[in-house]
Amino acid sequence: MLNRYVTLAVMMNLCLAAGEAEAAEITLKPDNNAGMAVSIYNQNLALIKDSRRVDLKSGEAKVAFEGVAQQMKPETALLKAPGVKVLEQNYEYDQLTPVNILEESVGQKVMTVTTNPANGQNMFDKADIISSNYGNPLLKFSYGIEANFPGRLVYENLPENLRVKPTLVVKLDNQNDGSKDLTLNYLTNGLSWQANYVAEITSDSQMDLQGWVTLNNQSGADYKDAEVQLIAGDVKQENGNVRPQPRNLMMAAKSVSFDAAGAAESASLPAENLGEYYVYSLPFKTDIMDKQSKQVSLMDLKGVKFEQSYRLTSPLNVSSTYASGDFERLHPSTVYKLTNSEENKLGLPMPSGVVRFYDKDGSGELQFIGAADMAQLAKGEKAELAIGEAFDIYADGKITAQNKLSEKMAENEVSVTFHNAKGRDAAVEFVQTFYYQTEIVSESLPSDRSKARTFKWLVNVPAGGETTLTYKVRVTYN
């Protein structure tokens, strides 16, 4: 009988020891960081490569990565280390808050504290939590149940399943003892970047162009001393998740060797091709803190050439049997055209963003003159940026004659007069779109017909004068 009790006691001790071993956990705080790399896509998505150093013994272990992104995608998490096999991983984001502590303590006894209004001293009691009631607990005292308790609750212990910060807990099998860098790769929402450009007009044909990247971190985590890469291009996502291309995406977060001295002399961030995307690598490590916006220089170029013109898109409907759309005092858009080429001091892939233009007034002070959205601009591509309407230039247009030749054919005559109140000549590009087969019967100025069903006329208007464009078109209806 004695041997039976001894055996039972030994088994109980072994079970307790096994339970303690299972409960043991190695917590890796952000201070354990051995390396951080962040690849940010310009669509509220980022790839995090978080390396943390830990001493591990051989065998199974449970490691907790504390302080991962609150908006991480747990299904994308990938832990890598030499000689380590991942058995299980759990993302625990139920954080230590007053409401969560109350929720987890339902059914337990707590100490209560109220203040004696007569002398200001604390009065202590004990109560059972019946319900959390969304942060307004129901408490059972020896004298009854309180629904609106006016005091404070004091907990003896904190619930074990609540975390101070979002944590990824990994159960792993380690093959050999020693210090190792565990690298956790995962995708998260809440990180984004956007390019913005400042164009300062320095002459009639040149500008200084500065590009800035604004990083925005709403992911719920800090990324300290991080190597940062910016991915330009639209990554295909499905149901909020990146399509199964993790190997290609992980390439974007590979460590990059930065030459800070060389980067200081560079006019722009280096751009590397990655499949259908471009990767811009910051030439220095930086901190990206939660709830923070940070600006980083993308380019600073002098003497970028441009062409400035005016463009007026016709509101006339001349493709109908009943042509219409006469207009008065319609102002053309001011358009700045630039070519992304090395000859033009550019020649690098330019991410999409807003371009804000500045020019000097008569006293030499810079003034804001307008802004335009620029789509991503590949090397060799041209951009046409309309920043607003011209003040001193306007046009009046009307349909002067209509002649129906048959049920499916008509001729329409148009007259558009351009006025220029500026002290210098101006050239206005007038654009007319047709919705049916159209041919020019006559025109006072030559047209550009390089695009189907879109005709363009370049109208030169003298300073303080006017120029009239007339044309006659024959339209055939389908």
PDB file of C-alpha atoms in Angstrom, residues 312-316 327-332 389-390 393-397 417-418 430:
ATOM      1  CA  LEU A 312      -8.748  73.842 -73.262  1.00  0.00           C
ATOM      2  CA  THR A 313     -10.975  70.794 -73.667  1.00  0.00           C
ATOM      3  CA  SER A 314     -13.997  71.687 -75.747  1.00  0.00           C
ATOM      4  CA  PRO A 315     -17.464  71.267 -74.153  1.00  0.00           C
ATOM      5  CA  LEU A 316     -19.063  71.404 -77.606  1.00  0.00           C
ATOM      6  CA  PHE A 327     -19.746  78.546 -74.133  1.00  0.00           C
ATOM      7  CA  GLU A 328     -18.401  81.908 -72.931  1.00  0.00           C
ATOM      8  CA  ARG A 329     -15.326  82.927 -70.939  1.00  0.00           C
ATOM      9  CA  LEU A 330     -13.999  79.412 -70.533  1.00  0.00           C
ATOM     10  CA  HIS A 331     -10.452  79.480 -69.113  1.00  0.00           C
ATOM     11  CA  PRO A 332      -7.859  76.885 -70.193  1.00  0.00           C
ATOM     12  CA  GLU A 389      -6.984  77.640 -64.796  1.00  0.00           C
ATOM     13  CA  ALA A 390      -5.221  80.530 -66.513  1.00  0.00           C
ATOM     14  CA  ILE A 393      -6.706  83.707 -71.046  1.00  0.00           C
ATOM     15  CA  TYR A 394     -10.242  82.672 -71.968  1.00  0.00           C
ATOM     16  CA  ALA A 395     -12.287  81.541 -74.945  1.00  0.00           C
ATOM     17  CA  ASP A 396     -15.791  81.903 -76.377  1.00  0.00           C
ATOM     18  CA  GLY A 397     -17.116  79.143 -78.602  1.00  0.00           C
ATOM     19  CA  THR A 417     -12.275  82.910 -80.238  1.00  0.00           C
ATOM     20  CA  PHE A 418      -9.344  82.978 -77.806  1.00  0.00           C
ATOM     21  CA  PHE A 430      -7.691  73.231 -78.054  1.00  0.00           C
TER      22      PHE A 430
END
